[in-house]
Tab-separated table of C-alpha atoms and ligand atoms in Angstrom:
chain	number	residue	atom	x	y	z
C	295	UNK	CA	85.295	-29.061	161.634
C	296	UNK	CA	83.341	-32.118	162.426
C	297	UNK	CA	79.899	-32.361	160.444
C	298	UNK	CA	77.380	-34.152	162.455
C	299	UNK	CA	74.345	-35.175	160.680
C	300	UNK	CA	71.095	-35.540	162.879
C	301	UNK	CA	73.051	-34.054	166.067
C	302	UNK	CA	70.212	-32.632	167.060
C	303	UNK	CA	69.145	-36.371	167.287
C	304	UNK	CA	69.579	-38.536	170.920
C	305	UNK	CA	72.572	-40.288	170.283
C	306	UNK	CA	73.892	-37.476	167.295
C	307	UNK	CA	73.075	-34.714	170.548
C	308	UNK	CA	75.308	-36.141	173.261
C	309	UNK	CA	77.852	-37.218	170.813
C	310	UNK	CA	77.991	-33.456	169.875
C	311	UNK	CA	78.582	-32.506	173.682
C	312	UNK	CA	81.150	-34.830	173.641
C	313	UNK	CA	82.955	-33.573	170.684
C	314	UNK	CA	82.842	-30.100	172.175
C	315	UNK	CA	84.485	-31.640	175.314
C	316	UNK	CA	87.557	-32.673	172.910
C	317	UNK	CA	87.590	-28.804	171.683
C	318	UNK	CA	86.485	-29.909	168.199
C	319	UNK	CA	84.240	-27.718	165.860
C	320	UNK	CA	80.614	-29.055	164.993
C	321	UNK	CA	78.291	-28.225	162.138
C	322	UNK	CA	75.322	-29.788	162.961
C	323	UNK	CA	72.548	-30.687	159.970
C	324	UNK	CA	69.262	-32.203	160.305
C	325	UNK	CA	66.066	-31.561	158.899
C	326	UNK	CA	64.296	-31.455	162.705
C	327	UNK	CA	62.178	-34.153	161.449
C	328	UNK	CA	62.289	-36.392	164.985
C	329	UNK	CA	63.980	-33.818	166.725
C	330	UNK	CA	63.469	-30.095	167.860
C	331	UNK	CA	66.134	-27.242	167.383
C	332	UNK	CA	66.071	-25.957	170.899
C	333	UNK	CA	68.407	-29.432	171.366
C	334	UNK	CA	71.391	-26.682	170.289
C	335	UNK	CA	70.264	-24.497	173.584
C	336	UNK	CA	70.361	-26.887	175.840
C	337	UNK	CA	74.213	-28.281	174.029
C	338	UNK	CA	75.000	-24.620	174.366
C	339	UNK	CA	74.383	-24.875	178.448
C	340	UNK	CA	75.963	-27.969	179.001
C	341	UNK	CA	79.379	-26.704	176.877
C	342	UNK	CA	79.543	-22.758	177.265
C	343	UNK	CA	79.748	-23.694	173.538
C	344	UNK	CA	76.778	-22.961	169.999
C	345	UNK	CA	77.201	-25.723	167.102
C	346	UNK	CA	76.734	-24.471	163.639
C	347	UNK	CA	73.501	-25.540	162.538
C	348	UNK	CA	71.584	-26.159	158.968
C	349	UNK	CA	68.075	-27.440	159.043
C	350	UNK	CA	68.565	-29.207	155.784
C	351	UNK	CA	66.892	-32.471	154.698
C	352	UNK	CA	70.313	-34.619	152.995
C	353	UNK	CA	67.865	-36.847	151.006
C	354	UNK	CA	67.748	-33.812	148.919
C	355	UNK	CA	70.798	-33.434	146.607
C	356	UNK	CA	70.733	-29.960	145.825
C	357	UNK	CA	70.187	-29.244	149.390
C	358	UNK	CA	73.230	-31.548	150.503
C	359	UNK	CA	75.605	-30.112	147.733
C	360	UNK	CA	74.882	-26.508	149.241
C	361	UNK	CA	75.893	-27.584	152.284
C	362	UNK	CA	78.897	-28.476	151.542
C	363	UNK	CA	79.778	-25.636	149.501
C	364	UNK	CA	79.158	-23.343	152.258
C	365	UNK	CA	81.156	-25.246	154.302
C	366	UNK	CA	84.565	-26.183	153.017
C	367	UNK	CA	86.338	-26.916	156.127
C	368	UNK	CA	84.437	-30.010	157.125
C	369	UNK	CA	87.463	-33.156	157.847
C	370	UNK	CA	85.471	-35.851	158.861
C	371	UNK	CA	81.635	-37.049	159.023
C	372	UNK	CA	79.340	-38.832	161.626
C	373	UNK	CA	76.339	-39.611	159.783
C	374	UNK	CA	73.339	-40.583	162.345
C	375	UNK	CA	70.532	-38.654	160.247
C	376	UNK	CA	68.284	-41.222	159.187
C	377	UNK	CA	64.474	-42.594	160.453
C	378	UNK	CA	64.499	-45.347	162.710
C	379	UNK	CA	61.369	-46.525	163.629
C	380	UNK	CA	61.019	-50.470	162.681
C	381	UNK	CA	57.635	-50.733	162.716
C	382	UNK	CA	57.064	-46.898	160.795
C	383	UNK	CA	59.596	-48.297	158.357
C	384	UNK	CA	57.262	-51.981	157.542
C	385	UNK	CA	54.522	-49.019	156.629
C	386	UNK	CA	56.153	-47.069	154.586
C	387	UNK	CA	58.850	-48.247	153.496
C	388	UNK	CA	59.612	-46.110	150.190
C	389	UNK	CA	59.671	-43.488	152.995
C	390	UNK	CA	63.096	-45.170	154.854
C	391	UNK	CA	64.684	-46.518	151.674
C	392	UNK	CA	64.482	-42.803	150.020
C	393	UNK	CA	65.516	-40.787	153.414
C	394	UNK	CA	68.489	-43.513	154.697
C	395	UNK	CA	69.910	-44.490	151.272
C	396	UNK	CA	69.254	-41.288	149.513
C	397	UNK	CA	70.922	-38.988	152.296
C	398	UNK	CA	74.284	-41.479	152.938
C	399	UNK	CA	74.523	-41.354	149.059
C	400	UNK	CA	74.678	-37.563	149.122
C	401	UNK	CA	77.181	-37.363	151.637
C	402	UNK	CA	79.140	-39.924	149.887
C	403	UNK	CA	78.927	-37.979	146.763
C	404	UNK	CA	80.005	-34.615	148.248
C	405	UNK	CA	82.763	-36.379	149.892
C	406	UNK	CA	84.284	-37.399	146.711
C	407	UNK	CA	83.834	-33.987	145.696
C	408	UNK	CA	85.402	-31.995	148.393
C	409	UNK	CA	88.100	-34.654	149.144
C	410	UNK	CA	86.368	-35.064	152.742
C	411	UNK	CA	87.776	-38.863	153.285
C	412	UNK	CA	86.512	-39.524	156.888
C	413	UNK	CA	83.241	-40.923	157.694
C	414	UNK	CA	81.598	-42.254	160.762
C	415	UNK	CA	78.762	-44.253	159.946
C	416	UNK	CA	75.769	-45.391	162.124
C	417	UNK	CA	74.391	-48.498	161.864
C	418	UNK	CA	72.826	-51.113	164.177
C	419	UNK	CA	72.828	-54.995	165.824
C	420	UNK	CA	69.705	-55.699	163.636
C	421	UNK	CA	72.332	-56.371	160.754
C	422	UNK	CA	72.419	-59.873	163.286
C	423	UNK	CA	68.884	-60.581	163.257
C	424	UNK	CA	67.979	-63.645	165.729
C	425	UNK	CA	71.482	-64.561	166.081
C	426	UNK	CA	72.390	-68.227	166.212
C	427	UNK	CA	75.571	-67.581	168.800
C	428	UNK	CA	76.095	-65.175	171.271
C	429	UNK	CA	76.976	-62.883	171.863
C	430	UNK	CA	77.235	-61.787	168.214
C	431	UNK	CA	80.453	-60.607	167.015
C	432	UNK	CA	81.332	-58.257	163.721
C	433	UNK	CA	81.775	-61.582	161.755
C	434	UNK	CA	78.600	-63.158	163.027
C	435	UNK	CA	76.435	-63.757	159.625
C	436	UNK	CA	74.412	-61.032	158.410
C	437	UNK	CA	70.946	-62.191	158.992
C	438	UNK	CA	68.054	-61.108	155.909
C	439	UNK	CA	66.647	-58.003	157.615
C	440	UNK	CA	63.540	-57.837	159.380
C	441	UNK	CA	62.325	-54.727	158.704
C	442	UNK	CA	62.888	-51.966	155.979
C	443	UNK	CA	64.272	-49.751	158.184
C	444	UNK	CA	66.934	-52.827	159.211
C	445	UNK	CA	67.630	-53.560	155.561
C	446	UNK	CA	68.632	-49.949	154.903
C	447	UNK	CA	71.619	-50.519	157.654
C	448	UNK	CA	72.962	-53.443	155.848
C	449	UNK	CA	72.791	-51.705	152.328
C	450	UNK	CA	74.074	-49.329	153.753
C	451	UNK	CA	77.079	-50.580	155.364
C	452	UNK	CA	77.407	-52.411	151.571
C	453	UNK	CA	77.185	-49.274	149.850
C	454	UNK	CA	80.198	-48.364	152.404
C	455	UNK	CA	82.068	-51.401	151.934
C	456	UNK	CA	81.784	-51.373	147.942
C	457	UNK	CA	83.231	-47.419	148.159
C	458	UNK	CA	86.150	-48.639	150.442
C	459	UNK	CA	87.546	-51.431	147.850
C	460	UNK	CA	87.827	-48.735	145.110
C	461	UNK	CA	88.581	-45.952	147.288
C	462	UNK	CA	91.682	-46.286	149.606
C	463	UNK	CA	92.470	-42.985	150.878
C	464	UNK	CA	88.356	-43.130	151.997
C	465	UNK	CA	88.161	-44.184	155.884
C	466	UNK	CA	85.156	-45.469	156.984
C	467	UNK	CA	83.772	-46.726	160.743
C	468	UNK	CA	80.376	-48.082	160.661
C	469	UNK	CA	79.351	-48.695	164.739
C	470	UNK	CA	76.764	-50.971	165.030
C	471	UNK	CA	74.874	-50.073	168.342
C	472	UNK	CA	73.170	-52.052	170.451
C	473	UNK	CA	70.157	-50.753	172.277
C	474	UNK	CA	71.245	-46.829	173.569
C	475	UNK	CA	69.600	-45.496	176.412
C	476	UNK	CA	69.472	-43.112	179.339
C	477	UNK	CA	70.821	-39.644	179.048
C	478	UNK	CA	73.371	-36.847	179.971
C	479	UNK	CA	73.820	-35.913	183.596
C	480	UNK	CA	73.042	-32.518	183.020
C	481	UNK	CA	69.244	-33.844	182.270
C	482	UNK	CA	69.368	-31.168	179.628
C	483	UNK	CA	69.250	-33.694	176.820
C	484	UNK	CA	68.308	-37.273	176.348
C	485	UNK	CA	65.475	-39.095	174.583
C	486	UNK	CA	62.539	-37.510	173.159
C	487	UNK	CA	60.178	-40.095	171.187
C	488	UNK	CA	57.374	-37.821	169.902
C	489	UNK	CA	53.786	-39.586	171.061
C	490	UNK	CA	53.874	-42.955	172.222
C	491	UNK	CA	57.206	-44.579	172.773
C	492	UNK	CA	58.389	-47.362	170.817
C	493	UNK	CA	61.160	-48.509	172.780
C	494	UNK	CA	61.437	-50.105	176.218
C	495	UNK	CA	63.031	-47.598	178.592
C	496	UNK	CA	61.113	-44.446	177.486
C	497	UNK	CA	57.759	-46.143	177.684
C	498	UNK	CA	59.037	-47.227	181.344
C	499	UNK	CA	59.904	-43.459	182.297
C	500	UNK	CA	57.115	-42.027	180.628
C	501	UNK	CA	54.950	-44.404	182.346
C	502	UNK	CA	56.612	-43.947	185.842
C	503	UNK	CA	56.036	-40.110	185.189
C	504	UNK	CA	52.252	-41.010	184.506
C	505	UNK	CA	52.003	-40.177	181.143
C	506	UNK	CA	51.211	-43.714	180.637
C	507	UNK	CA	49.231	-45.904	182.423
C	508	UNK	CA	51.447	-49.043	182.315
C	509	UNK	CA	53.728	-51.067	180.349
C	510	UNK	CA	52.913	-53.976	177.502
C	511	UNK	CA	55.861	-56.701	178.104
C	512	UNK	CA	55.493	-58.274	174.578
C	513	UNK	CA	56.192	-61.805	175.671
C	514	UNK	CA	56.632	-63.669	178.445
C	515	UNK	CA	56.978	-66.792	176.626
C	516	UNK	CA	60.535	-67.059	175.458
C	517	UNK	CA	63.740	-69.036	175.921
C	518	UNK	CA	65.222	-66.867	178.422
C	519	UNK	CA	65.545	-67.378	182.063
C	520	UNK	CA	62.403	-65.397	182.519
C	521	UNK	CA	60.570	-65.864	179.754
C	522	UNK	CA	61.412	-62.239	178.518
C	523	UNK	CA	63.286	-61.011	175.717
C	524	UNK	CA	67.046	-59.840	176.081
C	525	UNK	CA	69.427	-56.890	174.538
C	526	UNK	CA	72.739	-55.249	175.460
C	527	UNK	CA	71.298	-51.749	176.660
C	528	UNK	CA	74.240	-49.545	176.113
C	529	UNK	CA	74.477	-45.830	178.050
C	530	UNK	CA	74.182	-42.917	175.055
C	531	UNK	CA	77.041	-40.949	176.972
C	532	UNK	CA	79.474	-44.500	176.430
C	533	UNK	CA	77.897	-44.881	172.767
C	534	UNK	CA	78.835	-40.996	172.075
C	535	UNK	CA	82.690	-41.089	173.463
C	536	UNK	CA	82.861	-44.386	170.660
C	537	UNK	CA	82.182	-41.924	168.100
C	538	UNK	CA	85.023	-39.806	169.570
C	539	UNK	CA	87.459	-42.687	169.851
C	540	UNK	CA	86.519	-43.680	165.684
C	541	UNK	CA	87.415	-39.974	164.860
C	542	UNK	CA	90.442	-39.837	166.244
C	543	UNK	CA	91.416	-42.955	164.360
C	544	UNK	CA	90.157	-41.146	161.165
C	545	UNK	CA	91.766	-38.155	161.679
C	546	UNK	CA	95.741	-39.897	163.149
C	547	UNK	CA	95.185	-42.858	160.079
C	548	UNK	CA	95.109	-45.115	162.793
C	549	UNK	CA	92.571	-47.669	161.719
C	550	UNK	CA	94.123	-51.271	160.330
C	551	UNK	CA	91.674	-51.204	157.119
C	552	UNK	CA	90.067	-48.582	155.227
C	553	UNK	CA	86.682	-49.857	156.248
C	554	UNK	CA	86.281	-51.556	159.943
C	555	UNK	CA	83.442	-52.079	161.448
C	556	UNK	CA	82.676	-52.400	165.628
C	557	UNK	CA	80.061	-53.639	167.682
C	558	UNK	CA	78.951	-50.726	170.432
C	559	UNK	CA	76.962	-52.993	173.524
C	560	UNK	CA	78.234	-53.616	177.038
C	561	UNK	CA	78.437	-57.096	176.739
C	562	UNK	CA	75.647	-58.713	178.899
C	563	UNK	CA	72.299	-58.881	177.807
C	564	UNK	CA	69.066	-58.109	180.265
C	565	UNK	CA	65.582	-58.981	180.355
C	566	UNK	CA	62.908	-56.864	180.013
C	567	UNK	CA	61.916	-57.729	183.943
C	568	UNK	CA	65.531	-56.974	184.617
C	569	UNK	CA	65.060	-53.629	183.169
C	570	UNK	CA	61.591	-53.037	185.168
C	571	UNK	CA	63.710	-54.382	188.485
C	572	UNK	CA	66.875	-52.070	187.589
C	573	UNK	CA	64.305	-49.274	186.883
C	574	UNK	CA	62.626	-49.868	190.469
C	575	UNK	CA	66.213	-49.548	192.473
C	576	UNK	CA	66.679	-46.499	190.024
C	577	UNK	CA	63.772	-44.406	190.532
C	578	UNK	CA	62.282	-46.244	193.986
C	579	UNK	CA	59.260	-46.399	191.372
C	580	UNK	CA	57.290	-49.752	190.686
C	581	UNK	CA	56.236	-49.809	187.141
C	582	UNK	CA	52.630	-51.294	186.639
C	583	UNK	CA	52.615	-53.162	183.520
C	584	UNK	CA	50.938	-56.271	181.608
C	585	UNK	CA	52.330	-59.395	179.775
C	586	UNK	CA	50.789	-59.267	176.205
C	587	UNK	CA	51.685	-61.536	173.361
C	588	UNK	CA	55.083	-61.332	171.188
C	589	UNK	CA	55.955	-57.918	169.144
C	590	UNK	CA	55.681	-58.677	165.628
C	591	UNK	CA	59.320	-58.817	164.428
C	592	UNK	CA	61.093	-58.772	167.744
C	593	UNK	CA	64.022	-61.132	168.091
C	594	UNK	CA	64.601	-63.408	170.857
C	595	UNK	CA	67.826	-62.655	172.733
C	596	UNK	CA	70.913	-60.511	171.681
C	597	UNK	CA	74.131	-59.030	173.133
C	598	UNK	CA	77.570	-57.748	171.695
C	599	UNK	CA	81.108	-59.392	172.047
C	600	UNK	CA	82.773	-55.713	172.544
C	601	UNK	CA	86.413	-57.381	172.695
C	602	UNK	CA	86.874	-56.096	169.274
C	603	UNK	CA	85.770	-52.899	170.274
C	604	UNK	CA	87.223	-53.406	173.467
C	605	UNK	CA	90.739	-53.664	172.139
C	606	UNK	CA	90.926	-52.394	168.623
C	607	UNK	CA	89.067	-48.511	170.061
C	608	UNK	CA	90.369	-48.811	173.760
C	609	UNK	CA	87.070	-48.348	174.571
C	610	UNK	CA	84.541	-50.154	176.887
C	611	UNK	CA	81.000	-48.941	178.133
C	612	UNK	CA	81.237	-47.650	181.939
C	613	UNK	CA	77.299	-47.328	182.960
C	614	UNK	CA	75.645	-49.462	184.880
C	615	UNK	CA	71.664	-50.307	183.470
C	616	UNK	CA	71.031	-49.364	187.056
C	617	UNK	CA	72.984	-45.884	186.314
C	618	UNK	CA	71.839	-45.334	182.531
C	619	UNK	CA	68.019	-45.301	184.261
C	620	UNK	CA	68.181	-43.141	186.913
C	621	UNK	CA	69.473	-40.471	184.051
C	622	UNK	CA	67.201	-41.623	181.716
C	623	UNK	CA	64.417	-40.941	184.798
C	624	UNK	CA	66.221	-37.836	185.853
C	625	UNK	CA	65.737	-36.217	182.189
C	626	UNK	CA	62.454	-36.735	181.839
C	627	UNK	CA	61.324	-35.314	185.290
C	628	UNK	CA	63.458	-32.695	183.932
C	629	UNK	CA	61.688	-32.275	180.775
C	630	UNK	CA	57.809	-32.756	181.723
C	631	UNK	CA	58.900	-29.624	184.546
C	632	UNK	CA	61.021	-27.539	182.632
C	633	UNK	CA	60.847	-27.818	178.969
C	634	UNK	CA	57.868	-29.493	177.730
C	635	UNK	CA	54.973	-27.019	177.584
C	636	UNK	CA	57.713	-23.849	176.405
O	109	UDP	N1	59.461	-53.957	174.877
O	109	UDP	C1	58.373	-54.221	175.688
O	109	UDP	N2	57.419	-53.247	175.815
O	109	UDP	C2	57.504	-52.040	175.186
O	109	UDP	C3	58.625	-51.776	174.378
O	109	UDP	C4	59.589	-52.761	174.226
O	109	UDP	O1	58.260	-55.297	176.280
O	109	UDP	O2	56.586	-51.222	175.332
O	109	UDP	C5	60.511	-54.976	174.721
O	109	UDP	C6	60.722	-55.417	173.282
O	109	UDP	O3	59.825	-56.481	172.976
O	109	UDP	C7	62.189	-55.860	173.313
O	109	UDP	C8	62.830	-54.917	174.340
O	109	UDP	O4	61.733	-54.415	175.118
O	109	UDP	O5	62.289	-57.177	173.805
O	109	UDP	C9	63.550	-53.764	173.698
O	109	UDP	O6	62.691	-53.158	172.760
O	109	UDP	P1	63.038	-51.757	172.072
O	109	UDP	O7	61.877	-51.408	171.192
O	109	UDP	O8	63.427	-50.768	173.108
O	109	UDP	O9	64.348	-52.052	171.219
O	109	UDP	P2	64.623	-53.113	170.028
O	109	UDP	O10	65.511	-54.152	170.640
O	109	UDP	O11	63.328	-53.632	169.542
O	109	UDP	O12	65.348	-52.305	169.028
């Protein structure tokens, strides 16, 4: 059995569908706290098949230990349940270092306990910061972290790496995605940012839906060829099969070192008016929107070297942006007619 925390999450959902797909067993636990529970319907369409599921907050020890009493068959671990809001996190950031550290330091623990050795871990390019080479590869420096929420992913993947050195039969993958989007092509699942969208390409669907009136480009201004920032979008249905390929390597004691680390992008970065210009050819819709000054934080330019990835996982993103935004658009036509006011 596979325990997935936060599957009922957007990248933890589809990488439960995916699991099912390689007729594994999921537990799913996650305290519903940026997600809703109806997630394990829709799973249950898509795959003829129900994951287990606790609603159980993880930052809680006595919670996590009962968890994994209950369950003693668990063999490996992908651990996505964490919050991930940057600018949530520079608020309150007793908030993030409590939830992230707190909950990957009770699965840790009951690991050791129960002799479960296998862990998926997910963590993120912000580790990079405003790179000073692209694209950034997994021995690019670690950058001092922008945000709280960004600092937890590096002590986190420290707390990892410290475990591995004294712990050799522990085998640990931390992915570090880029930016996931778009969504399954059932359109039974994808993103769901509760009230106003954060990131790029839900504020772009929500605002070709006409939820919102238009997009905020934050920054025209930078040294790009358009004056826009770039990232390596990445499709969540690519991301998900990753976490797949890393637990088959746990499971066949195929990885080289007891703690490896990979970088999960596509390779090319894209502007935020290539996104609006993909969207268009996606959806036939023209997105209204406004140039407004730099996001406070945001970095300048980023994409992945995947060759490690590439080679090490046999594995190499497929989508198109083009492709990853006409699902993306697809689910949330989907759920503004079919799910939203239920
Ligand atoms: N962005 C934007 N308008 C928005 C949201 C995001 O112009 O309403 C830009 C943001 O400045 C960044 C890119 O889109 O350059 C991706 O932002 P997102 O928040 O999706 O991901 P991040 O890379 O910050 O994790």
């Amino acid at each position: 059995m596979i325990l997935v925390t936060g599957g009922t999450g957007f990248i933890g959902s589809h990488t439960v569908v995916e699991l099912f797909e390689e007729g594994m067993d999921v537990l799913i636990a996650d305290n519903l706290s940026n997600s809703y529970a109806d997630v394990i319907d829709r799973i249950e369409k898509i795959t003829g098949k129900r994951p287990m599921f606790e609603e159980i907050d993880l930052a809680k020890s006595e919670k996590a230990d009962l968890l994994f009493e209950k369950y003693p068959n668990i063999k490996a671990i992908i651990h996505f349940a964490a919050s991930k809001a940057v600018g949530e996190s520079v608020e309150k950031p007793l908030l993030y270092y409590m939830n992230n550290l707190n909950s990957l330091m009770n699965v840790l623990e009951n690991m050791k306990r129960h002799s479960i050795n296998n862990i998926v871990f997910s963590s993120s390019c912000t580790v990079y910061g405003e790179p000073d080479e692209l694209p950034v590869h997994e021995q690019s420096p670690i950058k001092i972290a922008n945000s709280p929420y960004g600092n937890t992913k590096q002590i986190s993947e420290e707390i990892l790496k410290d475990i591995s050195k004294i712990s050799p039969d522990m085998n640990i993958i931390s992915l570090r995605y880029f930016n996931p989007i778009g969504a399954h092509q059932s359109s039974l699942i994808g993103e769901l940012p509760i009230g106003i969208p954060n990131n790029l390409v839900p504020y772009i669907t929500q605002t070709g839906y006409g939820i919102r009136e238009e997009l905020t480009v934050f920054g025209d201004d930078y040294n790009t060829p358009d004056g826009s920032a770039v990232r390596d979008y990445i499709d969540v249905v690519d991301l998900s099969r990753a976490h797949i390929v890393a637990i088959h390597r746990l499971l066949n004691n195929e990885n080289k070192k007891n703690y490896e680390v990979f970088n999960l992008g596509t390779g090319t970065g894209s502007s935020v008016f290539e996104v609006i210009n993909a969207f268009k050819k996606a959806s036939g819709l023209k997105i209204k929107y406004k140039i407004s000054g730099r996001r406070e934080g945001d970095i300048e330019k980023v994409w992945a070297d995947t060759s490690f990835a590439n080679k090490e996982l046999g594995w190499k993103a497929e989508t198109s942006l083009e492709q990853s935004l006409k699902t993306a658009w697809d689910w949330e036509n989907y759920y503004r007619k079919n799910l939203e006011n239920k």
